[in-house]
Tab-separated table of C-alpha atoms in Angstrom:
chain	number	residue	atom	x	y	z
A	6	MET	CA	11.766	-62.365	-54.617
A	7	THR	CA	13.816	-65.577	-54.780
A	8	LYS	CA	16.496	-64.142	-52.472
A	9	PHE	CA	13.823	-63.006	-50.034
A	10	MET	CA	12.272	-66.477	-50.000
A	11	MET	CA	15.709	-67.984	-49.340
A	12	ILE	CA	16.286	-65.631	-46.405
A	13	GLU	CA	12.846	-66.494	-45.023
A	14	PHE	CA	13.720	-70.183	-45.347
A	15	VAL	CA	16.989	-69.649	-43.443
A	16	PHE	CA	15.166	-67.874	-40.608
A	17	MET	CA	12.493	-70.581	-40.488
A	18	PHE	CA	15.130	-73.331	-40.475
A	19	ALA	CA	17.076	-71.542	-37.721
A	20	GLY	CA	13.903	-71.161	-35.679
A	21	LEU	CA	13.137	-74.856	-35.972
A	22	GLY	CA	16.721	-75.596	-34.958
A	23	LEU	CA	16.318	-73.442	-31.847
A	24	ILE	CA	13.092	-75.240	-30.914
A	25	PHE	CA	14.825	-78.602	-31.374
A	26	ILE	CA	17.789	-77.580	-29.194
A	27	ILE	CA	15.570	-76.196	-26.411
A	28	SER	CA	13.330	-79.266	-26.415
A	29	ASP	CA	16.282	-81.672	-26.124
A	30	PRO	CA	17.907	-81.459	-22.642
A	31	SER	CA	20.923	-83.490	-23.799
A	32	ILE	CA	21.827	-80.651	-26.208
A	33	ARG	CA	20.310	-77.669	-24.391
A	34	ASN	CA	21.823	-78.177	-20.946
A	35	PRO	CA	25.490	-78.559	-21.993
A	36	ILE	CA	25.261	-75.461	-24.194
A	37	GLY	CA	23.598	-73.496	-21.388
A	38	HIS	CA	26.232	-74.733	-18.925
A	39	TYR	CA	29.121	-73.441	-21.027
A	40	LEU	CA	27.341	-70.177	-21.779
A	41	ASN	CA	26.951	-69.705	-18.034
A	42	TYR	CA	30.667	-68.864	-17.821
A	43	VAL	CA	30.049	-65.915	-20.160
A	44	PHE	CA	26.653	-64.550	-19.157
A	45	MET	CA	26.351	-65.383	-15.458
A	46	PRO	CA	28.953	-62.831	-14.244
A	47	VAL	CA	27.343	-60.095	-16.333
A	48	LEU	CA	23.608	-60.871	-16.285
A	49	GLY	CA	23.011	-63.787	-13.937
A	50	PHE	CA	23.517	-62.132	-10.514
A	51	ASN	CA	23.968	-65.640	-9.093
A	52	TYR	CA	20.230	-66.372	-9.611
A	53	GLU	CA	19.290	-63.727	-7.013
A	54	LEU	CA	17.578	-61.179	-9.318
A	55	PRO	CA	15.850	-63.125	-12.098
A	56	VAL	CA	13.489	-60.283	-13.068
A	57	LEU	CA	16.440	-57.906	-13.479
A	58	THR	CA	18.254	-60.583	-15.501
A	59	LEU	CA	15.291	-60.916	-17.856
A	60	MET	CA	14.850	-57.173	-18.315
A	61	LEU	CA	18.562	-56.497	-18.857
A	62	THR	CA	18.791	-59.352	-21.343
A	63	GLY	CA	15.831	-57.965	-23.267
A	64	ILE	CA	17.315	-54.445	-23.206
A	65	ILE	CA	20.716	-55.607	-24.470
A	66	LEU	CA	19.196	-57.654	-27.281
A	67	GLY	CA	16.890	-54.759	-28.139
A	68	LEU	CA	19.927	-52.503	-28.571
A	69	ILE	CA	21.894	-55.093	-30.534
A	70	SER	CA	19.046	-55.741	-32.963
A	71	SER	CA	17.640	-52.221	-33.390
A	72	ILE	CA	20.854	-50.295	-34.152
A	73	PRO	CA	22.050	-52.300	-37.200
A	74	ARG	CA	18.476	-52.776	-38.400
A	75	TYR	CA	17.992	-49.007	-38.439
A	76	PHE	CA	20.989	-48.362	-40.701
A	77	PHE	CA	20.011	-51.168	-43.085
A	78	THR	CA	16.459	-49.839	-43.454
A	79	ASP	CA	15.640	-47.325	-46.169
A	80	TRP	CA	13.043	-45.360	-44.214
A	81	LEU	CA	12.103	-43.064	-47.091
A	82	LYS	CA	11.546	-46.023	-49.386
A	83	MET	CA	9.600	-47.789	-46.631
A	84	GLY	CA	7.312	-44.769	-46.256
A	85	LYS	CA	6.818	-44.599	-50.025
A	86	THR	CA	6.083	-48.340	-50.185
A	87	GLN	CA	3.516	-48.052	-47.393
A	88	MET	CA	1.783	-45.145	-49.131
A	89	ILE	CA	1.679	-47.088	-52.408
A	90	SER	CA	0.310	-50.133	-50.599
A	91	ARG	CA	-2.476	-48.118	-48.959
A	92	ALA	CA	-3.332	-46.469	-52.275
A	93	TYR	CA	-3.339	-49.853	-54.025
A	94	GLN	CA	-5.660	-51.408	-51.436
A	95	LYS	CA	-8.015	-48.428	-51.652
A	96	ALA	CA	-8.080	-48.596	-55.466
A	97	MET	CA	-8.672	-52.349	-55.372
A	98	ARG	CA	-11.587	-51.966	-52.954
A	99	GLU	CA	-13.144	-49.296	-55.155
A	100	ALA	CA	-12.661	-51.468	-58.255
A	101	TYR	CA	-14.386	-54.436	-56.612
A	102	LYS	CA	-17.127	-52.222	-55.227
A	103	SER	CA	-17.845	-50.668	-58.617
A	104	GLY	CA	-17.420	-53.961	-60.499
A	105	ASP	CA	-14.799	-52.472	-62.827
A	106	ARG	CA	-13.116	-55.649	-64.122
A	107	ALA	CA	-10.671	-53.798	-66.389
A	108	LYS	CA	-9.368	-51.818	-63.429
A	109	GLN	CA	-9.191	-54.982	-61.321
A	110	GLN	CA	-7.055	-56.754	-63.934
A	111	LYS	CA	-4.783	-53.733	-64.273
A	112	LEU	CA	-4.282	-53.566	-60.507
A	113	GLN	CA	-3.621	-57.305	-60.311
A	114	LYS	CA	-0.830	-56.916	-62.873
A	115	LEU	CA	0.710	-54.196	-60.698
A	116	SER	CA	0.460	-56.431	-57.632
A	117	MET	CA	3.532	-58.517	-58.511
A	118	GLN	CA	5.765	-55.445	-58.822
A	119	ARG	CA	4.428	-54.113	-55.528
A	120	GLN	CA	5.190	-57.429	-53.812
A	121	MET	CA	8.700	-57.467	-55.276
A	122	ASP	CA	9.365	-53.946	-53.949
A	123	GLN	CA	8.119	-54.959	-50.505
A	124	ALA	CA	10.251	-58.126	-50.574
A	125	ALA	CA	13.382	-56.164	-51.531
A	126	LEU	CA	12.778	-53.709	-48.697
A	127	SER	CA	12.171	-56.504	-46.190
A	128	MET	CA	15.289	-58.348	-47.361
A	129	ASN	CA	17.522	-55.331	-46.705
A	130	THR	CA	15.950	-54.918	-43.261
A	131	MET	CA	16.508	-58.591	-42.420
A	132	LYS	CA	20.179	-58.661	-43.479
A	133	PRO	CA	21.628	-57.557	-40.093
A	134	LEU	CA	19.423	-60.111	-38.346
A	135	MET	CA	21.423	-62.874	-40.056
A	136	VAL	CA	24.343	-61.959	-37.771
A	137	THR	CA	22.492	-60.911	-34.617
A	138	GLU	CA	20.308	-64.028	-34.772
A	139	ILE	CA	23.291	-66.176	-33.743
A	140	PHE	CA	23.805	-64.129	-30.582
A	141	PHE	CA	20.059	-64.122	-29.964
A	142	PHE	CA	19.877	-67.914	-30.135
A	143	LEU	CA	22.826	-68.367	-27.786
A	144	ILE	CA	21.514	-65.990	-25.145
A	145	PHE	CA	17.992	-67.411	-25.405
A	146	ILE	CA	19.304	-70.944	-24.842
A	147	TRP	CA	21.272	-69.691	-21.837
A	148	LEU	CA	18.215	-67.845	-20.522
A	149	TYR	CA	16.058	-70.948	-20.852
A	150	VAL	CA	18.564	-73.069	-18.897
A	151	PHE	CA	19.060	-70.214	-16.407
A	152	MET	CA	15.339	-70.032	-15.600
A	153	LEU	CA	15.081	-73.786	-15.032
A	154	ALA	CA	18.063	-73.654	-12.658
A	155	ILE	CA	16.770	-70.865	-10.377
A	156	PRO	CA	16.776	-72.261	-6.802
A	157	TYR	CA	13.934	-70.013	-5.612
A	158	GLN	CA	11.409	-69.349	-8.365
A	159	TYR	CA	8.943	-67.044	-6.576
A	160	VAL	CA	8.900	-63.293	-7.208
A	161	SER	CA	6.594	-60.397	-6.322
A	162	MET	CA	4.568	-58.690	-9.013
A	163	PRO	CA	2.008	-55.861	-8.676
A	164	TRP	CA	-0.853	-58.321	-9.267
A	165	ASP	CA	0.591	-61.177	-7.186
A	166	LEU	CA	3.154	-61.005	-4.365
A	167	ASN	CA	3.967	-64.704	-4.507
A	168	LEU	CA	4.287	-65.666	-8.168
A	169	ASN	CA	6.264	-68.538	-9.678
A	170	ILE	CA	8.228	-66.883	-12.477
A	171	VAL	CA	8.993	-70.189	-14.220
A	172	THR	CA	5.586	-71.872	-14.309
A	173	SER	CA	3.300	-68.815	-14.458
A	174	ARG	CA	1.959	-67.734	-17.844
A	175	ILE	CA	0.448	-64.669	-19.475
A	176	TYR	CA	-2.111	-66.270	-21.753
A	177	VAL	CA	-0.003	-68.912	-23.564
A	178	MET	CA	3.398	-67.253	-23.032
A	179	PRO	CA	5.503	-68.069	-19.936
A	180	LEU	CA	5.833	-65.073	-17.618
A	181	TRP	CA	9.628	-64.972	-17.828
A	182	MET	CA	9.500	-64.959	-21.622
A	183	ALA	CA	6.928	-62.128	-21.579
A	184	LEU	CA	9.187	-59.998	-19.339
A	185	TYR	CA	12.157	-60.632	-21.604
A	186	THR	CA	10.113	-59.815	-24.732
A	187	LEU	CA	8.741	-56.637	-23.113
A	188	GLY	CA	12.247	-55.317	-22.445
A	189	ASN	CA	13.376	-56.277	-25.932
A	190	LEU	CA	10.492	-54.672	-27.830
A	191	ALA	CA	10.272	-51.547	-25.669
A	192	VAL	CA	13.965	-50.738	-25.966
A	193	GLY	CA	14.060	-51.581	-29.667
A	194	TYR	CA	11.092	-49.287	-30.326
A	195	PHE	CA	12.403	-46.301	-28.340
A	196	VAL	CA	15.950	-46.621	-29.678
A	197	THR	CA	14.595	-46.702	-33.231
A	198	MET	CA	12.389	-43.656	-32.593
A	199	ILE	CA	15.268	-41.673	-31.066
A	200	MET	CA	17.652	-42.574	-33.886
A	201	LYS	CA	15.016	-41.725	-36.480
A	202	TYR	CA	14.357	-38.339	-34.847
A	203	VAL	CA	18.059	-37.435	-34.684
A	204	ASP	CA	18.808	-38.739	-38.187
A	205	PHE	CA	15.833	-37.083	-39.898
A	206	THR	CA	16.382	-33.814	-38.025
A	207	HIS	CA	19.967	-33.751	-39.287
A	208	LYS	CA	18.866	-34.538	-42.854
A	209	ILE	CA	16.180	-31.834	-42.824
A	210	ARG	CA	18.647	-29.234	-41.526
A	211	LYS	CA	21.161	-30.213	-44.186
A	212	LEU	CA	18.472	-29.994	-46.863
A	213	ASP	CA	17.436	-26.527	-45.632
A	214	GLU	CA	21.072	-25.400	-45.708
A	215	ASP	CA	21.501	-26.689	-49.273
A	216	VAL	CA	18.326	-24.926	-50.369
A	217	ALA	CA	19.425	-21.684	-48.675
A	218	GLN	CA	22.826	-21.830	-50.402
A	219	SER	CA	21.236	-22.426	-53.793
A	220	ILE	CA	19.011	-19.374	-53.526
């Protein structure tokens, strides 16, 4: 639990650091300028295709984050933990509904162990993010500076053919950030699902073969 809290603190501190860097042009712009030499030839397209830049950036980061996270996640243990959590919540609701104080106290004692198991599982899942977070921060800083430097900021979308990609928002989120996040989450989700399907199919076949050999 203590290690998990430390990792959460590191992520929170890093997030605050990113916000500070982005909000300070004297730090943000020089970093974005130097990163331009790396990312502009690959993703920038000389500011001509900003939507494609955003989507490709989200796709690349989705791949970078989802692949190591998959191998660091114990999916069987995660499924077991989720089942235990659902069963615990159901039992707790029934205990409160029936007024069974003895059962409530017993479940409350089990709550700490359940939280520790969830924290350990989350900590293992977050380990690869400690490395990928550095790359994420760098590319996000570059992307922020890139968007502010676009000479022509208007793009065509299905709902608006003359939309400012920098100033427009979807609810509270800037449009460009929403496009980037969409690519990131969509790719991360589908890559994880494909890897899980291939991995679990292989494990099930191997288990069937072992059972067949033992018979």
